[in-house]
mmCIF file of C-alpha atoms in Angstrom:
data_model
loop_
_atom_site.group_PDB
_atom_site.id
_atom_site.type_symbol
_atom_site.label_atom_id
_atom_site.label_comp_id
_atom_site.label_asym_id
_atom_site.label_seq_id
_atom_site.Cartn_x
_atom_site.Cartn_y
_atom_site.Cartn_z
ATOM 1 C CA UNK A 1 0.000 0.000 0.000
ATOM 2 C CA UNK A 2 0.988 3.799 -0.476
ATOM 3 C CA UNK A 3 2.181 5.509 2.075
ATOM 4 C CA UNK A 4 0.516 8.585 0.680
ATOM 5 C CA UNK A 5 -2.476 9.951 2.784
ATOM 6 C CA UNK A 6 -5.665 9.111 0.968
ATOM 7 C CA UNK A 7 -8.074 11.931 -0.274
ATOM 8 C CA UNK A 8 -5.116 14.008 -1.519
ATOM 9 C CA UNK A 9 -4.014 14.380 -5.289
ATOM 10 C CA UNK A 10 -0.675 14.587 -6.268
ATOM 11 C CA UNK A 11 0.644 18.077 -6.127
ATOM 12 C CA UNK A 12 0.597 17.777 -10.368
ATOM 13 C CA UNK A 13 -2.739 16.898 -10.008
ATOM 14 C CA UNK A 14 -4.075 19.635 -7.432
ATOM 15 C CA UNK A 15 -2.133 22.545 -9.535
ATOM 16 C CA UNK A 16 -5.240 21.849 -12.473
ATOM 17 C CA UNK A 17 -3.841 24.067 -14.616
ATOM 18 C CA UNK A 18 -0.346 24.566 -14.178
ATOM 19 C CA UNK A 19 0.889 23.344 -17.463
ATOM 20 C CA UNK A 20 -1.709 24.467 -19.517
ATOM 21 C CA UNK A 21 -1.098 27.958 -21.114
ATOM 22 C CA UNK A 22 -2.514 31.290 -19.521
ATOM 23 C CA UNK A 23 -5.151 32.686 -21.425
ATOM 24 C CA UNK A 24 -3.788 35.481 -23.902
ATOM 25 C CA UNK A 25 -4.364 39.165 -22.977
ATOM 26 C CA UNK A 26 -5.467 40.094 -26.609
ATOM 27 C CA UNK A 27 -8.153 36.932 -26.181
ATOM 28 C CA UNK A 28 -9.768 38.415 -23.282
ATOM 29 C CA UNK A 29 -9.759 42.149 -24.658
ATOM 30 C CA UNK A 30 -11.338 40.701 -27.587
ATOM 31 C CA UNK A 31 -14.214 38.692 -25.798
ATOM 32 C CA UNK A 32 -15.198 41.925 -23.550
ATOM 33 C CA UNK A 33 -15.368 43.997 -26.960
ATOM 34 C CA UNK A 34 -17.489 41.941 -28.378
ATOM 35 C CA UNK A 35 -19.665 41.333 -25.544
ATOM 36 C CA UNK A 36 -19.823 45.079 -25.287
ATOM 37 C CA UNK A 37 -20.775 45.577 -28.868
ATOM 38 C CA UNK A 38 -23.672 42.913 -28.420
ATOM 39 C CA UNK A 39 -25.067 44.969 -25.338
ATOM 40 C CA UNK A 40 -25.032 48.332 -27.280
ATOM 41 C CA UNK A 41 -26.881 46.375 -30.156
ATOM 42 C CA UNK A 42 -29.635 44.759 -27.695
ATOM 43 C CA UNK A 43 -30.029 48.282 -25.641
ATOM 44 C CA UNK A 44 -30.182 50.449 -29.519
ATOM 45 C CA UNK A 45 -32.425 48.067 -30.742
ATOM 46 C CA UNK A 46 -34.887 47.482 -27.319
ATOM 47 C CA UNK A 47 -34.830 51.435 -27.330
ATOM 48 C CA UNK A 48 -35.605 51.891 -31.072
ATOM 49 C CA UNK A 49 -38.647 49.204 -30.658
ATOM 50 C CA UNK A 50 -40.197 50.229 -27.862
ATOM 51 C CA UNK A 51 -40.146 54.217 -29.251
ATOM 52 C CA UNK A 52 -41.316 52.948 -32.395
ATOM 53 C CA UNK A 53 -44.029 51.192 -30.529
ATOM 54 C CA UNK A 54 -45.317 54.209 -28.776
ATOM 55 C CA UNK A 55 -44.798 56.379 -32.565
ATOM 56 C CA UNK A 56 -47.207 53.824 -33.847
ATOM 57 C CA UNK A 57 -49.911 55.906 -32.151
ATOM 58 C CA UNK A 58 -48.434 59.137 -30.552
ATOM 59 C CA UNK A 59 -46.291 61.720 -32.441
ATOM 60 C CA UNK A 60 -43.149 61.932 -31.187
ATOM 61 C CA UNK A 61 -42.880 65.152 -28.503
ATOM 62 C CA UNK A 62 -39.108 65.259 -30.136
ATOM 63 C CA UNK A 63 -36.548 63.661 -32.140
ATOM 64 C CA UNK A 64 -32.730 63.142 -31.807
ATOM 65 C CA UNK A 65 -32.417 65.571 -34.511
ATOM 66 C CA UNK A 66 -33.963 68.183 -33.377
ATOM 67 C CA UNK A 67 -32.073 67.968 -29.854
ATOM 68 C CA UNK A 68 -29.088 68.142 -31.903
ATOM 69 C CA UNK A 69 -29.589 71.200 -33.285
ATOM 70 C CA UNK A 70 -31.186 72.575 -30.276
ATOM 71 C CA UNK A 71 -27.879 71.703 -28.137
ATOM 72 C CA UNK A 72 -25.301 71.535 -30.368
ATOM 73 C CA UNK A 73 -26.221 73.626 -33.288
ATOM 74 C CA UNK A 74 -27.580 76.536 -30.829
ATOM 75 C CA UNK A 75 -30.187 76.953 -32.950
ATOM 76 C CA UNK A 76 -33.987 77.859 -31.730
ATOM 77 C CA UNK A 77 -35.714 74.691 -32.982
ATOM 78 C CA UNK A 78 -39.653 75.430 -33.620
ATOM 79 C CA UNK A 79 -42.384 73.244 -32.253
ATOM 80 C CA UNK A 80 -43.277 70.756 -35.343
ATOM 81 C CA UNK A 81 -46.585 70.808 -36.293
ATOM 82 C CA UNK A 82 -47.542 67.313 -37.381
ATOM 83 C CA UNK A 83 -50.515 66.276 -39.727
ATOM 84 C CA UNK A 84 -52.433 63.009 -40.236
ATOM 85 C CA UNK A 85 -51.365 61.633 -43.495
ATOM 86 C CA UNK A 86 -54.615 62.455 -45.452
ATOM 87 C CA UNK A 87 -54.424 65.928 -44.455
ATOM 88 C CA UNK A 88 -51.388 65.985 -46.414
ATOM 89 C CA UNK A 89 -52.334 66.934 -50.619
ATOM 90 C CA UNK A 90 -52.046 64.151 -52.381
ATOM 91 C CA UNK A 91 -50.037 66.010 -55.399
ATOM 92 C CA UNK A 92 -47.471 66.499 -52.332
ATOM 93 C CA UNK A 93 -47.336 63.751 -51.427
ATOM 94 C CA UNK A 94 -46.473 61.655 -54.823
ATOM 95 C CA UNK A 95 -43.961 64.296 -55.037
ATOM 96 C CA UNK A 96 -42.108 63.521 -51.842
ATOM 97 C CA UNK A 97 -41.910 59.832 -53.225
ATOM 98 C CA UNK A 98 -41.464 60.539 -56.726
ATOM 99 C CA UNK A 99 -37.597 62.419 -56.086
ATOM 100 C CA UNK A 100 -36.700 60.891 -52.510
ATOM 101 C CA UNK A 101 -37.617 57.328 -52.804
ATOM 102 C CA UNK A 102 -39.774 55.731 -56.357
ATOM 103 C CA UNK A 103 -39.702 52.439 -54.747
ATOM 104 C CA UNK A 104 -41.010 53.374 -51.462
ATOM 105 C CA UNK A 105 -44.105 51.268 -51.394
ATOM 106 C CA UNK A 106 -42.153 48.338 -53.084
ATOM 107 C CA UNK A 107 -39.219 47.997 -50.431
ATOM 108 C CA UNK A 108 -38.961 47.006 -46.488
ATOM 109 C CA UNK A 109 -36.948 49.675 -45.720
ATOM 110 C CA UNK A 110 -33.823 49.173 -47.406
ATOM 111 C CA UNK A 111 -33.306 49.456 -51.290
ATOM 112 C CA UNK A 112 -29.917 47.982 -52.509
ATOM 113 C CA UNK A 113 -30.394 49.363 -55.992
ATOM 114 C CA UNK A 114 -30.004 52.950 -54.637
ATOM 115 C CA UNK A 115 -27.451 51.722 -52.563
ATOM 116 C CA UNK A 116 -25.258 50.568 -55.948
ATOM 117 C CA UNK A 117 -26.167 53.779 -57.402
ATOM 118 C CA UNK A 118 -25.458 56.150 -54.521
ATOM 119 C CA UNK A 119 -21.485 54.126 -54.863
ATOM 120 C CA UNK A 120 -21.353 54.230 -58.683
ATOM 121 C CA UNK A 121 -22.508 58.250 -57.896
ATOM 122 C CA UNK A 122 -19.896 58.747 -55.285
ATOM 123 C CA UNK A 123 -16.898 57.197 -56.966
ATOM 124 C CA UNK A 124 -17.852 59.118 -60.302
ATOM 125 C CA UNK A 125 -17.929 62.860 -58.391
ATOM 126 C CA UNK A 126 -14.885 61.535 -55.867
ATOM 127 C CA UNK A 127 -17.000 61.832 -52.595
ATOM 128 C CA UNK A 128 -19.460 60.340 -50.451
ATOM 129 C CA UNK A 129 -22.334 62.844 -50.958
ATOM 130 C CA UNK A 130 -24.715 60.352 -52.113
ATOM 131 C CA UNK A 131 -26.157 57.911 -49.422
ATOM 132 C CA UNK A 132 -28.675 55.691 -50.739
ATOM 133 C CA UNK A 133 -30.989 56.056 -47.881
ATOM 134 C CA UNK A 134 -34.975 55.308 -48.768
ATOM 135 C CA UNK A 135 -37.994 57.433 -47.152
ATOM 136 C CA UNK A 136 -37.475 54.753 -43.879
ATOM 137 C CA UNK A 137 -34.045 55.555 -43.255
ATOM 138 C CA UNK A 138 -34.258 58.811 -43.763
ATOM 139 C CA UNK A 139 -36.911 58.822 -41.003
ATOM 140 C CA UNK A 140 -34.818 56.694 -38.690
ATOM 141 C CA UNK A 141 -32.193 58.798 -39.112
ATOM 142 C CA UNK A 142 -34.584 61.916 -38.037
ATOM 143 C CA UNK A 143 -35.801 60.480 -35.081
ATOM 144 C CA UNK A 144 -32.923 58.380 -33.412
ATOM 145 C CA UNK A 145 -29.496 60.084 -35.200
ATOM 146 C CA UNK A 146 -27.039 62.826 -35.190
ATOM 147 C CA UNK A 147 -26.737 63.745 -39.216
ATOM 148 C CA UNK A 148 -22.538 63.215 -38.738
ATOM 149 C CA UNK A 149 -21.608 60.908 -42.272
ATOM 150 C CA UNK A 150 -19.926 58.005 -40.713
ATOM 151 C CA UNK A 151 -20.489 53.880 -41.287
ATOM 152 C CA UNK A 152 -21.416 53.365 -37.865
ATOM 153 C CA UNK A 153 -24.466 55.457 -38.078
ATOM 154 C CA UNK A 154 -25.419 54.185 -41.883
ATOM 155 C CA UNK A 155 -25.129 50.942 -39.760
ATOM 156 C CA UNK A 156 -27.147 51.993 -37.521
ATOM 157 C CA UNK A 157 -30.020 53.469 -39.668
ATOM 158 C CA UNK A 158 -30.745 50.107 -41.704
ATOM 159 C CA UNK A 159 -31.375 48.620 -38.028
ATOM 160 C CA UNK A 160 -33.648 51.342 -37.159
ATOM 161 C CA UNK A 161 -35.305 51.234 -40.784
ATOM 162 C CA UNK A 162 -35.975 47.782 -40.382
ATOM 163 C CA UNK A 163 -37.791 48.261 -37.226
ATOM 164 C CA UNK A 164 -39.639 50.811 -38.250
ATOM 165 C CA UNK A 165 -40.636 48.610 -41.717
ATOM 166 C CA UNK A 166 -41.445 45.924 -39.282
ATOM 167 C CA UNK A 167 -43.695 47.803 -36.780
ATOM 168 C CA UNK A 168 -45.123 50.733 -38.944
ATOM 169 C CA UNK A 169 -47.546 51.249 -42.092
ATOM 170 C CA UNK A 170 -45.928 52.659 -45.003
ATOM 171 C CA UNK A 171 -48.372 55.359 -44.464
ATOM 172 C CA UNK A 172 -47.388 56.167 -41.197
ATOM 173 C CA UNK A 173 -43.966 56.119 -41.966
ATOM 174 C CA UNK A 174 -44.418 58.945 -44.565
ATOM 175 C CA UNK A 175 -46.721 60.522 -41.876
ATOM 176 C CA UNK A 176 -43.684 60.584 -39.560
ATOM 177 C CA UNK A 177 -41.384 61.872 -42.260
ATOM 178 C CA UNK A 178 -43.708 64.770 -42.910
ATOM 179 C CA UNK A 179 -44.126 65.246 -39.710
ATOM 180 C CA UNK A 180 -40.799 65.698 -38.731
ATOM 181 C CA UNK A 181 -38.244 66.356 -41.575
ATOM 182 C CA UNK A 182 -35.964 68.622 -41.519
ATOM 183 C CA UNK A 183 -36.700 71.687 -43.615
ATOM 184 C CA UNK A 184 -34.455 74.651 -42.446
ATOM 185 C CA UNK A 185 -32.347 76.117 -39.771
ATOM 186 C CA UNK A 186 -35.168 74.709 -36.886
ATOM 187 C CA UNK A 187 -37.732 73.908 -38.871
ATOM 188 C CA UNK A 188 -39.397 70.471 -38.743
ATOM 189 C CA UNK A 189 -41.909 69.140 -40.664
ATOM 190 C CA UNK A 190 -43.889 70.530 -43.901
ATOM 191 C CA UNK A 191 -46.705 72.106 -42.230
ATOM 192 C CA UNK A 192 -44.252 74.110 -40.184
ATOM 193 C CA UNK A 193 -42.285 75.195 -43.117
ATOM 194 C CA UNK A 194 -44.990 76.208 -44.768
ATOM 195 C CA UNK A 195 -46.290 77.909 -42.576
ATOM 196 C CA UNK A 196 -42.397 80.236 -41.796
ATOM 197 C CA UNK A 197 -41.915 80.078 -45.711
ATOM 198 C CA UNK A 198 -45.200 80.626 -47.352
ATOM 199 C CA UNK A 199 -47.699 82.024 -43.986
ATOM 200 C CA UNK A 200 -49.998 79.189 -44.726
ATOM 201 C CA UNK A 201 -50.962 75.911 -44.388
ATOM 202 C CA UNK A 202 -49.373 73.197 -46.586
ATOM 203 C CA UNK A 203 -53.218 72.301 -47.998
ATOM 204 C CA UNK A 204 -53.119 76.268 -49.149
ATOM 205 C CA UNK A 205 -50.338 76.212 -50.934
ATOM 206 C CA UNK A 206 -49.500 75.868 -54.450
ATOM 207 C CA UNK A 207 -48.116 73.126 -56.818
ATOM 208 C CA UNK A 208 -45.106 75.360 -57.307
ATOM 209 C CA UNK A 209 -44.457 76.198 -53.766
ATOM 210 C CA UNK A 210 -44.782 72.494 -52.967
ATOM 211 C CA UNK A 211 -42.181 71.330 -55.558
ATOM 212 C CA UNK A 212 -39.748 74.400 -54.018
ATOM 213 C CA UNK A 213 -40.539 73.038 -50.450
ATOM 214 C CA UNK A 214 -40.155 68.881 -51.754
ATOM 215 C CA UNK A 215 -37.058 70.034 -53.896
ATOM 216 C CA UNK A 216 -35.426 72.001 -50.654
ATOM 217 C CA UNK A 217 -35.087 68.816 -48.875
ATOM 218 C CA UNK A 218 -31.448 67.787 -50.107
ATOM 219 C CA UNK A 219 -30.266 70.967 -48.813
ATOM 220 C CA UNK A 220 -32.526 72.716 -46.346
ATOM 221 C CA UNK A 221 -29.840 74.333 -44.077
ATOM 222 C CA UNK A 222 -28.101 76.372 -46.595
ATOM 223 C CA UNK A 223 -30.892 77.123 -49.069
ATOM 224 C CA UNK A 224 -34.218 78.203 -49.115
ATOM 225 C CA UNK A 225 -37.642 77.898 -51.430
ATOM 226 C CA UNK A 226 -36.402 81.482 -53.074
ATOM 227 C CA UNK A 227 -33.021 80.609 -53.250
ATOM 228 C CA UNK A 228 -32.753 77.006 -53.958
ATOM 229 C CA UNK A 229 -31.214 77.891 -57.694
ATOM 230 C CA UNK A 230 -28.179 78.898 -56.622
ATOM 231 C CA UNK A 231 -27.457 74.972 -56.329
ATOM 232 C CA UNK A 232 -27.073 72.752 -59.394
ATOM 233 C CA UNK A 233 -28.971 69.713 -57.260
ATOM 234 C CA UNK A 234 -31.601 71.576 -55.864
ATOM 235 C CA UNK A 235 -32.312 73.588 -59.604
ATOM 236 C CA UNK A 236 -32.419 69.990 -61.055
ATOM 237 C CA UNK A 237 -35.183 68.696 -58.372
ATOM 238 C CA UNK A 238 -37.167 71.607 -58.597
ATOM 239 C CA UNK A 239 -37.502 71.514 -62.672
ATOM 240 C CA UNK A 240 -38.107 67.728 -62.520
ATOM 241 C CA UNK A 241 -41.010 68.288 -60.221
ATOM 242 C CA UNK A 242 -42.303 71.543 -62.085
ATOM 243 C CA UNK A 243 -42.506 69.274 -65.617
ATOM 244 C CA UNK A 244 -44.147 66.442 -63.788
ATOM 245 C CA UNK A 245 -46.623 67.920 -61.407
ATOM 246 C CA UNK A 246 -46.604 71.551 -62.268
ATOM 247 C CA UNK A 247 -46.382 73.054 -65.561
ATOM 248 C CA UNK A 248 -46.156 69.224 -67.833
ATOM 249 C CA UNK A 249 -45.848 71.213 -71.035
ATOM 250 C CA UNK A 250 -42.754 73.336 -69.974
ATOM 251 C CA UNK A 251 -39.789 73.149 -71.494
ATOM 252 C CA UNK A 252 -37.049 71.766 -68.805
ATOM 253 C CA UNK A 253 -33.847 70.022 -69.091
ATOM 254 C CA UNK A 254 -35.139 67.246 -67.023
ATOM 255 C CA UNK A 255 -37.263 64.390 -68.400
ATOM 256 C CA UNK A 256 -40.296 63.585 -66.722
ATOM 257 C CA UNK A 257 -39.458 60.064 -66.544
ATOM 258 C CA UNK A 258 -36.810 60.544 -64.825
ATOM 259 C CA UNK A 259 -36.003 62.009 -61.698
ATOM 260 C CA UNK A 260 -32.985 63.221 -59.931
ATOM 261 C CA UNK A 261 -30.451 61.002 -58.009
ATOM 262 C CA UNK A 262 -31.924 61.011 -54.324
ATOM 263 C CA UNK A 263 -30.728 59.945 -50.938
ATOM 264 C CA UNK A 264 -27.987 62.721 -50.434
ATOM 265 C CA UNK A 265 -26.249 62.160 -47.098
ATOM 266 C CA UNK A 266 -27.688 64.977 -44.320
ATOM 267 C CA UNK A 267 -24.111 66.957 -44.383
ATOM 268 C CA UNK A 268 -23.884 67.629 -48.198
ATOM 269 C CA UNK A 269 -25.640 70.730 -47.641
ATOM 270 C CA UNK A 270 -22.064 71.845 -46.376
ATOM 271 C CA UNK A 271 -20.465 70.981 -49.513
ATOM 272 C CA UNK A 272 -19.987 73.880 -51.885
ATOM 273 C CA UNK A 273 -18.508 72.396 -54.407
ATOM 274 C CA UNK A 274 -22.176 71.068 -55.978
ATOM 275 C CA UNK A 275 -23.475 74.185 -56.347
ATOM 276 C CA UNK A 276 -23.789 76.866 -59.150
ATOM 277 C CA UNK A 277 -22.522 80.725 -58.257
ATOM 278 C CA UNK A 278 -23.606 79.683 -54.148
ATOM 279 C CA UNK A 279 -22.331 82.648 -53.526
ATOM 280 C CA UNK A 280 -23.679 84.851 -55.316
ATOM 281 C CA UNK A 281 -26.212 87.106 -53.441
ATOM 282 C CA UNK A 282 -27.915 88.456 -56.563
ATOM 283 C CA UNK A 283 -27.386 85.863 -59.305
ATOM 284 C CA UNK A 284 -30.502 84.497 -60.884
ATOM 285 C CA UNK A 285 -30.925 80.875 -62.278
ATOM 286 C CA UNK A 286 -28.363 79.968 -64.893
ATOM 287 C CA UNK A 287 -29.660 80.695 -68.550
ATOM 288 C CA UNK A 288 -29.384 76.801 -69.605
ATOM 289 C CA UNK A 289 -32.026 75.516 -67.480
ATOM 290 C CA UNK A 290 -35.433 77.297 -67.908
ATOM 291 C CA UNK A 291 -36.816 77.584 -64.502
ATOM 292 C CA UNK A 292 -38.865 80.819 -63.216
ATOM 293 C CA UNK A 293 -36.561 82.864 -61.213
ATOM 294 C CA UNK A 294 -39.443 84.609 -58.741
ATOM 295 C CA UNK A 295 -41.243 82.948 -56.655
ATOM 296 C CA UNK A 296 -44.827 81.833 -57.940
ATOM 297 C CA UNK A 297 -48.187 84.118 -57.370
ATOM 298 C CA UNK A 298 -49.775 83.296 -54.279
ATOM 299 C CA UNK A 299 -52.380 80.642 -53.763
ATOM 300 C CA UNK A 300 -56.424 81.463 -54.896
ATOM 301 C CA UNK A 301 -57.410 83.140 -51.691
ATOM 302 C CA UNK A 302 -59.783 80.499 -50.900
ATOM 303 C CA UNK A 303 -59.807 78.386 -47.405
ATOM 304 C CA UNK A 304 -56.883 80.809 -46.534
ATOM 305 C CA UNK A 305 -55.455 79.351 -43.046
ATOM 306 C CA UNK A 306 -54.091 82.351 -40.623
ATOM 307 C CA UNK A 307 -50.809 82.908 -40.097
ATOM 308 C CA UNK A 308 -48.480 81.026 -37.866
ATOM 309 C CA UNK A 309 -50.206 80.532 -34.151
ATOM 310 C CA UNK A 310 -47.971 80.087 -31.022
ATOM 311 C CA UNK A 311 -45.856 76.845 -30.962
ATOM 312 C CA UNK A 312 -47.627 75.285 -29.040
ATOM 313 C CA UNK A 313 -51.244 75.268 -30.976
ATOM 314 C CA UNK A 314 -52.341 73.239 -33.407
ATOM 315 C CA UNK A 315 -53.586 73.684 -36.813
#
């Protein structure tokens, strides 16, 4: 028999692990990272959802956006002024689709296609001002992102599009997009802006002061309705919208059939390199492209809504 005490191991036994190799450093970084990444996608997404739950009935009180420009833009963001969908003319609406997203009621959220032609865009001009975003991901972009141009938060706008596809109507989707797009230097939604822009409500207002206010969107920081052809984009929106909804039988340089590249990323409106004689002050539209240079006569003075009330009433 052993003279070894029973119930004990032999030391090489007891030590377990001696001879097997420490776990690496770089192996342990690299398992908290990832774990870490996999809690910021379960607490982005459980956020997103459960906001997108309570949007599927309320109106949002704010958006990320608009915080944004309220904190770090300093600028004095006014009260949005959201409108049920079929408030909304019709005419507008088709516009909206018709340059921002054709496919809108096709897609669930995300359309490769424009993705393809936002890169073949990009690598023809030699920068990423084209972003390939569709009418969802615009509106997740609105309501849950800063408007910085950076992978992560493309990333992070398909999730949020998806959601959004998965929870929402396509018709409350646009809702939320009228509701709450951005449309000037604190202005927020088209009722809003047509209401600073035009002293009316968007059902007042013409088919010509709609297709300024749809054609602003690419750029609605650094234009305006009245000054939108100063940039080659925005002049090129606007005439495609005035053959097809306005004025059919006008002579434009755009084909009816065939709208505008859309889905330019939120910061191009920075970029001054797209635009024709930007600065300018007094230059009128450029003699190649035949679109009126005034704004349009006001509406038929008929169901005439009164000018902007406080922020916080409603229309």
């Amino acid at each position: 028999m052993s003279d070894r005490p029973q119930g004990k191991r032999p030391r090489k036994e007891r030590a377990g692990g001696k001879n097997r190799k420490p776990r690496s450093l770089g192996v342990r970084i690299v398992r908290v990272v990832v774990l870490a990444v996999l809690i910021a996608h379960l607490a982005y997404i459980g956020i997103t959802s459960a906001l997108i739950l309570v949007y599927k009935f309320a109106n949002p009180p704010t958006t990320v956006l608009m915080m944004y420009r309220s904190i770090i833009s300093h600028w004095k963001v006014q009260k949005p002024i959201p409108l049920a969908l079929a408030n909304i003319p019709l005419s507008v609406r088709r516009m909206l689709v018709s340059v921002e997203d054709g496919k809108f009621y096709e897609h669930h959220g995300i359309d490769m296609e424009a993705f393809k032609r936002a890169k073949a865009l990009n690598e023809k001009i030699g920068k990423p001002m084209y972003g390939g975003s569709t009418i969802t991901m615009q509106v997740a972009r609105t309501l849950f992102l800063v408007p910085d141009k950076s992978y992560v938060r493309k990333y992070l706008e398909v999730i949020a599009a998806l959601e959004l596809e998965f929870i929402l109507s396509k018709n409350r989707i646009l809702e939320l997009y009228f509701g709450y797009a951005e449309w000037g230097k604190g202005i927020f939604g088209i009722e809003r802006a047509a209401r600073v822009y035009y002293g009316t409500s968007v059902r007042n207002i013409s088919a010509d002061q709609a297709a300024r206010l749809i054609a602003l969107l690419s750029s609605p920081i650094k234009y305006t309705p009245d000054t939108l052809y100063r940039s080659l984009i925005l002049r090129e929106r606007y005439a495609y919208l005035v053959q097809k909804y306005v004025s059919p039988i006008a002579e434009t340089k755009s084909e009816a059939e065939t709208p505008p590249p859309a889905g330019i990323e939120p910061s191009a409106d920075i970029e001054p390199s797209a635009d024709v004689s930007a600065e300018v002050e007094s230059a009128g539209p450029p003699s190649e492209t035949v679109v009126p240079a005034e704004p349009a006569p006001p509406p038929e003075p008929v169901e005439i809504v009164a000018p902007e009330a406080p922020a916080g009433d409603t229309p």
